[in-house]
CSV table of C-alpha atoms in Angstrom, one decimal:
chain,number,residue,atom,x,y,z
L,1,MET,CA,105.5,64.5,102.9
L,2,PRO,CA,106.2,65.0,99.1
L,3,THR,CA,109.4,63.6,97.9
L,4,GLN,CA,110.3,66.9,96.3
L,5,PRO,CA,109.8,70.3,98.1
L,6,VAL,CA,107.8,73.0,96.3
L,7,PRO,CA,110.2,75.7,95.0
L,8,ASP,CA,109.9,79.1,96.7
L,9,ALA,CA,109.3,80.7,93.2
L,10,ALA,CA,106.3,78.4,92.7
L,11,ARG,CA,104.9,79.3,96.1
L,12,ALA,CA,105.3,83.0,95.3
L,13,HIS,CA,103.6,82.5,91.9
L,14,ALA,CA,100.7,80.7,93.6
L,15,GLU,CA,100.3,83.4,96.2
L,16,ASP,CA,100.2,86.1,93.5
L,17,LEU,CA,97.7,83.9,91.6
L,18,GLY,CA,95.6,83.9,94.8
L,19,ALA,CA,95.7,87.7,94.9
L,20,PHE,CA,94.7,87.9,91.2
L,21,VAL,CA,91.7,85.5,91.8
L,22,THR,CA,90.6,87.5,94.8
L,23,ALA,CA,90.7,90.7,92.8
L,24,SER,CA,88.7,89.1,90.0
L,25,PRO,CA,85.3,87.9,91.1
L,26,SER,CA,83.9,88.6,87.7
L,27,SER,CA,85.3,88.9,84.1
L,28,TYR,CA,85.0,92.7,84.4
L,29,HIS,CA,87.1,92.8,87.5
L,30,ALA,CA,89.6,90.4,85.9
L,31,ALA,CA,90.0,92.7,82.8
L,32,ALA,CA,90.4,95.7,85.1
L,33,GLU,CA,93.0,93.9,87.2
L,34,ILE,CA,95.0,92.9,84.0
L,35,ALA,CA,94.9,96.6,83.0
L,36,ARG,CA,95.9,97.8,86.5
L,37,ARG,CA,98.9,95.4,86.7
L,38,ALA,CA,100.0,96.3,83.2
L,39,GLU,CA,99.7,100.0,83.8
L,40,SER,CA,101.7,99.6,87.0
L,41,ALA,CA,104.4,97.9,85.0
L,42,GLY,CA,104.6,100.8,82.5
L,43,PHE,CA,102.1,99.9,79.9
L,44,THR,CA,100.0,102.6,78.1
L,45,ARG,CA,96.2,102.2,78.3
L,46,LEU,CA,94.6,102.5,74.9
L,47,ASP,CA,91.0,103.7,74.2
L,48,GLU,CA,89.4,101.9,71.3
L,49,ALA,CA,87.5,105.0,70.3
L,50,ALA,CA,90.6,107.1,70.1
L,51,ALA,CA,93.4,107.1,67.5
L,52,TRP,CA,96.4,104.9,68.5
L,53,ASP,CA,99.9,106.2,68.3
L,54,LEU,CA,101.9,102.9,68.3
L,55,ALA,CA,105.6,102.4,67.9
L,56,ALA,CA,108.3,99.7,68.1
L,57,GLY,CA,109.4,99.3,71.7
L,58,GLY,CA,105.9,100.2,73.1
L,59,ARG,CA,103.8,98.4,75.6
L,60,TYR,CA,100.0,98.7,75.5
L,61,VAL,CA,96.8,97.4,77.1
L,62,VAL,CA,93.2,97.8,76.0
L,63,VAL,CA,90.0,96.6,77.7
L,64,ARG,CA,86.7,95.7,76.0
L,65,ASP,CA,84.0,94.9,78.5
L,66,GLY,CA,85.2,91.7,80.4
L,67,ALA,CA,88.2,91.1,78.0
L,68,ALA,CA,91.6,92.6,77.9
L,69,ILE,CA,94.5,92.5,75.5
L,70,ALA,CA,98.1,93.5,76.4
L,71,VAL,CA,100.8,94.0,73.8
L,72,VAL,CA,104.5,94.2,74.0
L,73,VAL,CA,106.2,95.5,70.7
L,74,PRO,CA,109.9,94.6,70.5
L,75,PRO,CA,112.2,97.5,69.7
L,76,SER,CA,113.2,95.8,66.5
L,77,ALA,CA,109.7,95.2,65.2
L,78,ASP,CA,108.7,96.1,61.7
L,79,ALA,CA,105.7,95.6,59.4
L,80,THR,CA,106.2,91.8,59.0
L,81,THR,CA,107.1,90.9,62.6
L,82,PRO,CA,104.9,88.0,63.6
L,83,PHE,CA,102.7,87.8,66.8
L,84,THR,CA,103.2,85.4,69.7
L,85,ILE,CA,99.8,85.3,71.4
L,86,LEU,CA,99.0,83.9,74.8
L,87,GLY,CA,95.2,83.3,74.6
L,88,THR,CA,93.0,82.7,77.7
L,89,HIS,CA,89.6,83.6,79.1
L,90,THR,CA,88.4,85.6,82.1
L,91,ASP,CA,84.9,84.1,82.7
L,92,SER,CA,84.0,81.1,84.9
L,93,PRO,CA,80.9,78.9,85.1
L,94,GLY,CA,78.4,79.9,87.8
L,95,PHE,CA,75.3,82.1,88.0
L,96,LYS,CA,74.3,85.5,86.6
L,97,LEU,CA,71.8,87.9,88.1
L,98,LYS,CA,68.4,88.0,86.3
L,99,PRO,CA,66.2,91.0,85.6
L,100,ARG,CA,63.7,91.7,88.5
L,101,PRO,CA,66.3,90.1,90.7
L,102,THR,CA,64.8,90.5,94.2
L,103,THR,CA,62.6,87.6,95.1
L,104,GLY,CA,61.8,85.4,98.0
L,105,ARG,CA,59.3,83.4,100.1
L,106,ALA,CA,58.7,82.1,103.7
L,107,ASN,CA,60.4,85.2,105.2
L,108,TRP,CA,63.6,84.6,103.2
L,109,VAL,CA,64.7,87.3,100.7
L,110,GLN,CA,66.4,85.8,97.6
L,111,ALA,CA,68.3,86.9,94.5
L,112,GLY,CA,67.0,85.6,91.2
L,113,VAL,CA,69.8,84.1,89.2
L,114,GLU,CA,70.3,82.2,85.9
L,115,VAL,CA,72.8,79.4,85.3
L,116,TYR,CA,75.9,80.6,83.4
L,117,GLY,CA,77.8,78.0,81.5
L,118,GLY,CA,78.1,74.5,83.0
L,119,PRO,CA,78.8,74.7,86.7
L,120,LEU,CA,78.8,71.7,89.1
L,121,LEU,CA,75.6,72.9,90.8
L,122,ASN,CA,76.0,70.9,94.0
L,123,SER,CA,79.5,72.5,94.6
L,124,TRP,CA,77.8,75.9,95.1
L,125,LEU,CA,75.6,74.9,98.0
L,126,ASP,CA,76.2,76.1,101.5
L,127,ARG,CA,78.9,78.6,100.6
L,128,GLU,CA,79.1,82.3,101.4
L,129,LEU,CA,78.8,84.0,98.0
L,130,GLU,CA,79.1,87.5,96.6
L,131,LEU,CA,77.6,89.4,93.8
L,132,ALA,CA,80.1,91.1,91.5
L,133,GLY,CA,80.3,92.7,88.0
L,134,ARG,CA,79.4,96.0,86.6
L,135,VAL,CA,76.5,98.5,86.6
L,136,VAL,CA,75.9,101.3,84.1
L,137,THR,CA,74.2,104.4,85.3
L,138,LYS,CA,71.9,106.8,83.4
L,139,ASP,CA,74.9,109.0,82.6
L,140,GLY,CA,76.4,106.1,80.6
L,141,VAL,CA,79.2,105.6,83.2
L,142,GLU,CA,80.3,102.0,84.0
L,143,HIS,CA,81.0,101.1,87.6
L,144,LEU,CA,82.5,97.9,89.0
L,145,VAL,CA,80.5,96.5,91.9
L,146,ARG,CA,81.1,93.7,94.4
L,147,THR,CA,79.2,93.0,97.7
L,148,GLY,CA,81.6,90.7,99.5
L,149,PRO,CA,80.0,87.8,101.4
L,150,PHE,CA,76.3,88.4,100.8
L,151,ALA,CA,74.3,85.3,99.8
L,152,ARG,CA,74.1,81.5,100.1
L,153,ILE,CA,72.3,78.7,98.3
L,154,PRO,CA,71.1,76.5,101.2
L,155,GLN,CA,70.9,72.8,100.8
L,156,LEU,CA,67.9,70.8,101.9
L,157,ALA,CA,68.5,68.9,105.2
L,158,VAL,CA,68.9,65.2,105.0
L,159,HIS,CA,66.0,64.8,107.3
L,160,LEU,CA,63.7,66.2,104.6
L,161,ASP,CA,65.2,64.0,101.8
L,162,ARG,CA,66.5,60.7,103.1
L,163,SER,CA,67.6,59.7,99.6
L,164,VAL,CA,69.9,62.6,99.0
L,165,ASN,CA,73.0,60.6,99.4
L,166,ASP,CA,71.8,58.1,96.8
L,167,GLY,CA,71.8,60.8,94.1
L,168,MET,CA,71.2,64.6,94.2
L,169,ALA,CA,69.2,66.2,91.4
L,170,LEU,CA,69.0,70.0,91.6
L,171,ASP,CA,66.4,71.8,89.6
L,172,LYS,CA,68.2,74.7,87.9
L,173,GLN,CA,65.3,77.1,88.6
L,174,ARG,CA,63.8,76.0,91.9
L,175,HIS,CA,66.9,74.9,93.8
L,176,THR,CA,69.6,77.4,92.9
L,177,GLN,CA,68.2,80.8,94.1
L,178,PRO,CA,70.4,82.1,96.9
L,179,VAL,CA,69.1,83.7,100.1
L,180,PHE,CA,70.5,87.0,101.2
L,181,GLY,CA,68.2,88.3,103.9
L,182,LEU,CA,65.1,88.0,106.1
L,183,GLY,CA,61.7,89.8,105.9
L,184,ASP,CA,59.3,91.2,103.3
L,185,VAL,CA,60.6,91.1,99.7
L,186,ALA,CA,59.0,94.5,99.2
L,187,ASP,CA,61.5,96.0,101.7
L,188,ALA,CA,64.6,94.5,100.0
L,189,ASP,CA,66.5,95.4,96.9
L,190,VAL,CA,69.5,93.5,95.4
L,191,LEU,CA,70.3,96.4,93.1
L,192,ALA,CA,70.5,98.8,96.1
L,193,ALA,CA,73.0,96.6,97.8
L,194,LEU,CA,75.1,96.5,94.6
L,195,ALA,CA,74.8,100.2,93.9
L,196,ALA,CA,76.1,101.0,97.4
L,197,THR,CA,79.4,99.3,96.4
L,198,ALA,CA,79.9,101.0,93.1
L,199,ASP,CA,83.6,101.7,92.5
L,200,PRO,CA,84.3,105.4,92.0
L,201,SER,CA,87.5,104.6,90.1
L,202,THR,CA,85.5,103.5,87.1
L,203,GLY,CA,83.1,106.5,87.2
L,204,SER,CA,83.3,110.2,87.9
L,205,GLY,CA,82.1,110.3,91.5
L,206,GLU,CA,84.3,111.2,94.5
L,207,SER,CA,82.8,108.7,96.9
L,208,ALA,CA,81.8,105.0,96.6
L,209,GLY,CA,78.2,104.2,95.7
L,210,VAL,CA,75.6,105.4,93.3
L,211,ASP,CA,71.9,106.0,93.5
L,212,PRO,CA,70.1,102.7,92.8
L,213,ALA,CA,67.5,104.7,90.7
L,214,ASP,CA,70.4,105.7,88.4
L,215,VAL,CA,71.3,102.1,87.5
L,216,LEU,CA,69.8,101.3,84.1
L,217,GLY,CA,71.8,98.2,83.3
L,218,TYR,CA,74.0,95.6,84.9
L,219,ASP,CA,76.0,92.4,84.3
L,220,VAL,CA,76.4,90.7,87.6
L,221,VAL,CA,77.6,87.2,88.5
L,222,VAL,CA,77.8,85.1,91.6
L,223,ALA,CA,81.3,84.3,93.0
L,224,ASP,CA,82.6,82.2,95.9
L,225,THR,CA,84.3,84.2,98.6
L,226,GLN,CA,86.5,81.6,100.2
L,227,PRO,CA,90.1,82.7,99.8
L,228,PRO,CA,92.6,80.6,97.7
L,229,ARG,CA,95.1,78.7,99.8
L,230,ALA,CA,97.8,76.0,99.8
L,231,PHE,CA,97.2,72.9,101.9
L,232,GLY,CA,98.0,69.2,102.3
L,233,ALA,CA,101.3,67.4,102.9
L,234,GLY,CA,104.0,70.0,102.4
L,235,GLU,CA,101.3,72.4,101.3
L,236,ALA,CA,101.8,71.1,97.8
L,237,LEU,CA,98.1,71.5,96.8
L,238,TRP,CA,96.3,74.7,95.8
L,239,ALA,CA,92.5,75.2,96.1
L,240,SER,CA,90.7,78.2,94.7
L,241,GLY,CA,87.6,79.4,92.9
L,242,ARG,CA,87.8,80.3,89.2
L,243,LEU,CA,91.0,78.5,88.4
L,244,ASP,CA,89.1,77.9,85.1
L,245,ASN,CA,90.5,80.0,83.7
L,246,LEU,CA,92.1,82.7,85.8
L,247,LEU,CA,95.0,80.3,86.4
L,248,SER,CA,96.0,80.5,82.7
L,249,THR,CA,95.2,84.2,82.5
L,250,HIS,CA,97.5,85.0,85.5
L,251,ALA,CA,100.2,82.7,84.1
L,252,ALA,CA,100.1,84.5,80.7
L,253,LEU,CA,100.1,87.9,82.3
L,254,ALA,CA,103.0,87.1,84.5
L,255,ALA,CA,105.0,85.8,81.6
L,256,LEU,CA,104.3,88.8,79.4
L,257,LEU,CA,105.1,91.3,82.2
L,258,ASP,CA,108.4,89.5,83.0
L,259,ALA,CA,109.5,89.3,79.4
L,260,ASP,CA,112.3,91.5,78.1
L,261,PRO,CA,110.9,93.3,75.1
L,262,ALA,CA,114.3,93.2,73.4
L,263,ALA,CA,114.4,89.4,73.7
L,264,LEU,CA,111.0,88.7,72.1
L,265,THR,CA,111.0,86.9,68.8
L,266,GLY,CA,107.6,88.5,67.9
L,267,VAL,CA,105.1,91.0,69.1
L,268,GLY,CA,104.1,89.5,72.5
L,269,VAL,CA,100.3,89.5,73.2
L,270,LEU,CA,98.1,88.5,76.0
L,271,ALA,CA,94.5,88.0,74.7
L,272,ALA,CA,92.2,87.3,77.7
L,273,PHE,CA,88.7,86.8,76.3
L,274,ASP,CA,85.3,86.8,77.9
L,275,HIS,CA,82.3,84.4,77.4
L,276,GLU,CA,84.4,81.2,76.7
L,277,GLU,CA,82.2,79.2,79.0
L,278,ILE,CA,79.1,79.9,76.8
L,279,GLY,CA,80.7,79.6,73.4
L,280,SER,CA,82.7,82.8,72.9
L,281,GLY,CA,80.1,84.4,70.6
L,282,SER,CA,80.2,88.0,71.7
L,283,ARG,CA,82.0,91.3,71.0
L,284,SER,CA,84.5,90.4,73.8
L,285,GLY,CA,84.7,86.7,73.1
L,286,ALA,CA,87.2,84.7,71.0
L,287,ALA,CA,84.6,84.4,68.2
L,288,GLY,CA,84.2,88.1,68.1
L,289,PRO,CA,86.5,90.7,66.4
L,290,PHE,CA,88.5,92.0,69.4
L,291,LEU,CA,91.8,90.2,68.8
L,292,GLU,CA,91.7,90.8,65.1
L,293,ASP,CA,90.9,94.5,65.6
L,294,VAL,CA,93.9,94.9,68.0
L,295,LEU,CA,96.3,93.0,65.8
L,296,ARG,CA,95.3,94.9,62.7
L,297,ARG,CA,95.8,98.3,64.5
L,298,VAL,CA,99.2,97.2,65.8
L,299,SER,CA,100.3,96.0,62.4
L,300,ALA,CA,99.1,99.3,60.9
L,301,GLY,CA,101.1,101.2,63.5
L,302,LEU,CA,104.2,99.3,62.4
L,303,GLY,CA,103.6,100.3,58.8
L,304,ALA,CA,101.9,97.1,57.6
L,305,GLY,CA,99.5,96.9,54.7
L,306,ASP,CA,97.5,93.8,53.7
L,307,GLU,CA,100.5,92.0,52.2
L,308,GLU,CA,102.8,92.6,55.3
L,309,ARG,CA,100.0,91.7,57.7
L,310,HIS,CA,99.3,88.4,55.9
L,311,ARG,CA,103.0,87.6,56.1
L,312,ALA,CA,103.1,88.4,59.8
L,313,PHE,CA,100.0,86.2,60.5
L,314,ALA,CA,101.4,83.3,58.6
L,315,ALA,CA,104.5,83.3,60.9
L,316,SER,CA,102.5,83.8,64.1
L,317,LEU,CA,101.6,81.4,66.9
L,318,CYS,CA,98.8,81.5,69.4
L,319,VAL,CA,99.2,79.4,72.6
L,320,SER,CA,95.6,78.8,73.7
L,321,SER,CA,95.7,78.0,77.4
L,322,ASP,CA,92.9,76.6,79.5
L,323,VAL,CA,92.8,74.2,82.4
L,324,GLY,CA,92.5,70.5,81.7
L,325,HIS,CA,91.7,67.3,83.6
L,326,ALA,CA,94.2,65.6,85.8
L,327,VAL,CA,93.6,61.9,86.3
L,328,HIS,CA,91.1,61.6,89.1
L,329,PRO,CA,92.3,59.0,91.6
L,330,ASN,CA,88.7,57.8,92.4
L,331,TYR,CA,87.7,57.6,88.7
L,332,PRO,CA,90.7,56.6,86.7
L,333,GLU,CA,88.5,54.7,84.2
L,334,ARG,CA,87.2,58.0,82.9
L,335,HIS,CA,90.5,58.9,81.4
L,336,ASP,CA,92.5,57.6,78.4
L,337,PRO,CA,94.3,54.4,79.5
L,338,ALA,CA,97.7,55.5,78.0
L,339,ASN,CA,97.8,59.2,78.6
L,340,HIS,CA,97.5,60.1,82.3
L,341,PRO,CA,98.2,63.8,83.1
L,342,VAL,CA,99.0,64.1,86.8
L,343,ALA,CA,99.0,67.1,89.1
L,344,GLY,CA,102.5,68.4,89.6
L,345,GLY,CA,103.6,66.9,86.3
L,346,GLY,CA,103.9,70.1,84.4
L,347,PRO,CA,101.8,71.7,81.6
L,348,ILE,CA,99.5,69.6,79.5
L,349,LEU,CA,99.5,69.6,75.7
L,350,LYS,CA,95.9,69.1,74.6
L,351,ILE,CA,95.3,66.9,71.5
L,352,ASN,CA,92.0,65.9,69.8
L,353,ALA,CA,91.5,64.2,66.5
L,354,ASN,CA,88.3,66.1,65.9
L,355,GLN,CA,89.9,69.5,66.4
L,356,ARG,CA,88.1,70.3,69.6
L,357,TYR,CA,91.7,71.4,70.4
L,358,ALA,CA,93.7,73.1,67.7
L,359,THR,CA,97.0,71.4,68.3
L,360,ASP,CA,98.9,70.1,65.3
L,361,ALA,CA,102.4,68.6,64.9
L,362,HIS,CA,104.1,72.0,64.4
L,363,GLY,CA,102.3,73.5,67.3
L,364,ALA,CA,103.2,70.5,69.5
L,365,ALA,CA,106.8,70.8,68.5
L,366,ARG,CA,106.9,74.5,69.4
L,367,TRP,CA,105.3,73.9,72.8
L,368,GLN,CA,107.5,70.9,73.7
L,369,ALA,CA,110.6,72.9,72.7
L,370,ALA,CA,109.5,75.7,74.9
L,371,CYS,CA,108.9,73.5,77.9
L,372,ALA,CA,112.4,72.0,77.5
L,373,ALA,CA,113.9,75.5,77.2
L,374,ALA,CA,112.1,76.5,80.4
L,375,GLY,CA,113.3,73.4,82.2
L,376,VAL,CA,109.7,72.3,83.1
L,377,PRO,CA,108.2,68.9,82.6
L,378,SER,CA,105.4,68.4,80.1
L,379,GLN,CA,102.7,65.9,79.5
L,380,GLU,CA,99.9,65.2,77.0
L,381,PHE,CA,96.1,65.1,77.4
L,382,VAL,CA,93.7,63.2,75.1
L,383,SER,CA,90.2,62.2,76.0
L,384,ASN,CA,88.9,58.7,76.6
L,385,ASN,CA,87.1,57.8,73.3
L,386,THR,CA,83.8,57.3,75.1
L,387,ILE,CA,83.8,60.7,76.8
L,388,PRO,CA,84.0,63.6,74.3
L,389,CYS,CA,86.2,66.5,75.5
L,390,GLY,CA,85.2,70.1,75.7
L,391,SER,CA,86.7,72.8,73.6
L,392,THR,CA,88.6,76.1,74.0
L,393,ILE,CA,89.3,79.4,72.3
L,394,GLY,CA,92.0,77.6,70.3
L,395,PRO,CA,89.9,76.3,67.3
L,396,ILE,CA,87.9,79.5,67.2
L,397,THR,CA,91.1,81.6,67.0
L,398,ALA,CA,92.6,79.4,64.4
L,399,THR,CA,89.5,79.6,62.3
L,400,ARG,CA,89.0,83.3,62.7
L,401,LEU,CA,92.6,84.4,62.1
L,402,GLY,CA,94.3,81.6,60.2
L,403,ILE,CA,97.1,81.7,62.8
L,404,ARG,CA,98.6,78.4,64.0
L,405,VAL,CA,97.3,77.5,67.4
L,406,VAL,CA,98.5,75.0,70.1
L,407,ASP,CA,96.2,74.2,73.0
L,408,VAL,CA,97.8,73.7,76.4
L,409,GLY,CA,97.0,74.2,80.1
L,410,ALA,CA,97.4,73.1,83.6
L,411,ALA,CA,96.0,69.9,85.1
L,412,ILE,CA,93.3,70.3,87.8
L,413,LEU,CA,90.6,68.4,89.6
L,414,SER,CA,87.0,69.5,90.2
L,415,MET,CA,86.8,71.5,87.0
L,416,HIS,CA,83.7,73.7,87.0
L,417,SER,CA,83.3,73.4,90.7
L,418,ALA,CA,82.9,76.5,92.8
L,419,ARG,CA,86.3,75.6,94.2
L,420,GLU,CA,88.9,73.8,92.1
L,421,LEU,CA,92.2,72.0,92.8
L,422,THR,CA,95.6,72.0,91.3
L,423,ALA,CA,99.3,71.5,92.4
L,424,VAL,CA,101.1,74.6,93.6
L,425,VAL,CA,103.9,74.0,91.1
L,426,ASP,CA,101.7,73.7,88.0
L,427,PRO,CA,100.7,77.4,87.5
L,428,TRP,CA,104.4,78.3,87.8
L,429,TYR,CA,105.4,75.7,85.4
L,430,LEU,CA,102.8,76.9,82.9
L,431,SER,CA,103.9,80.5,83.2
L,432,ARG,CA,107.6,79.6,82.7
L,433,ALA,CA,106.8,77.6,79.5
L,434,MET,CA,104.7,80.6,78.2
L,435,GLY,CA,107.7,82.8,78.9
L,436,ALA,CA,109.9,80.5,76.8
L,437,VAL,CA,107.4,80.6,73.9
L,438,LEU,CA,107.6,84.4,73.9
L,439,VAL,CA,111.4,84.4,73.4
L,440,GLY,CA,111.8,81.1,71.6
């Protein structure tokens, strides 16, 4: 058993994270869930195509495709009040449905998919998967869709490849197409299965489902359907799909919703971007204009011109949060020999000499002070010099806006697997530290 029990608050946070992940099989569902939770907490939903009537003391949320931004304006805010931004992303590596998606052979009906980002391909084999995302009908209305358990990428039996345990090599085209039925391909239709699940809450219909012939566009991904859960000695471990990066998104949202607007030292912002796993270059990604558009409109609502907005940005901070690598017990040589982030050890501060992470001395000091104020442990992450690290929205946000950024996260194992692993306490620690940043 663990030497220290898991606090009840950490368990409650993890269970709510599980509910958030379950509600978010795609980035579009994640953005909708952020908006739903924010509106339930009293936030006002904003339409980008409409005029915004913003005021000090207001709380707002806006969705752009698979991204969402929530804003809490302190009652005392004025034209030069800085922003405290919690930056995350809503997408996860996996697969995306192709055009002409219904395929098959040998009496198996299959869905044609394309690799999205950099998933661990073998981790997706032999799992019950669902298709989820959005469809747009000919009337221009967007509908969320999700099939529930629907498809599976079957692995080749060991009898047909005796060398499989010596090294598996999956062809991204031939070996990753999931099966979802039996019979003649001409009698099957993936889009019909998706259209039948169309969410009426995002359209104008009174009953679920739309006519497949009315579907003119879609953005649909593949998601694992196994529920998140605690397990292990003392149930101190947490396994879930899409921890990268719904763990950070949920932690940031919880921190913002729990924050007392009157206690904020700046305008509190959650910026949950899409498309980080493929470089962030989109209208809803961190390299796009979404965050800047929202910050400019909020500043204008507080009476700011160019001069006041520049002053506000100069005093602002963005905490870019994405999961990071805990030291793997079976591969310790893959990590830096001096810096060993461990599961259960608290949030990680990400540092990279080549600015793959945007942390600098001032940002590091702000983050360490926040962890201390929140009473949570902290640790540093830096890559082994022979294994270049990935990157995050942090450097992109710093470059685009000129706002100081610190890169942080929670330590996990099996990053980019269909099912990832962390400690139950770490998402809670991360959220508490984020909350301290908002008021510190």
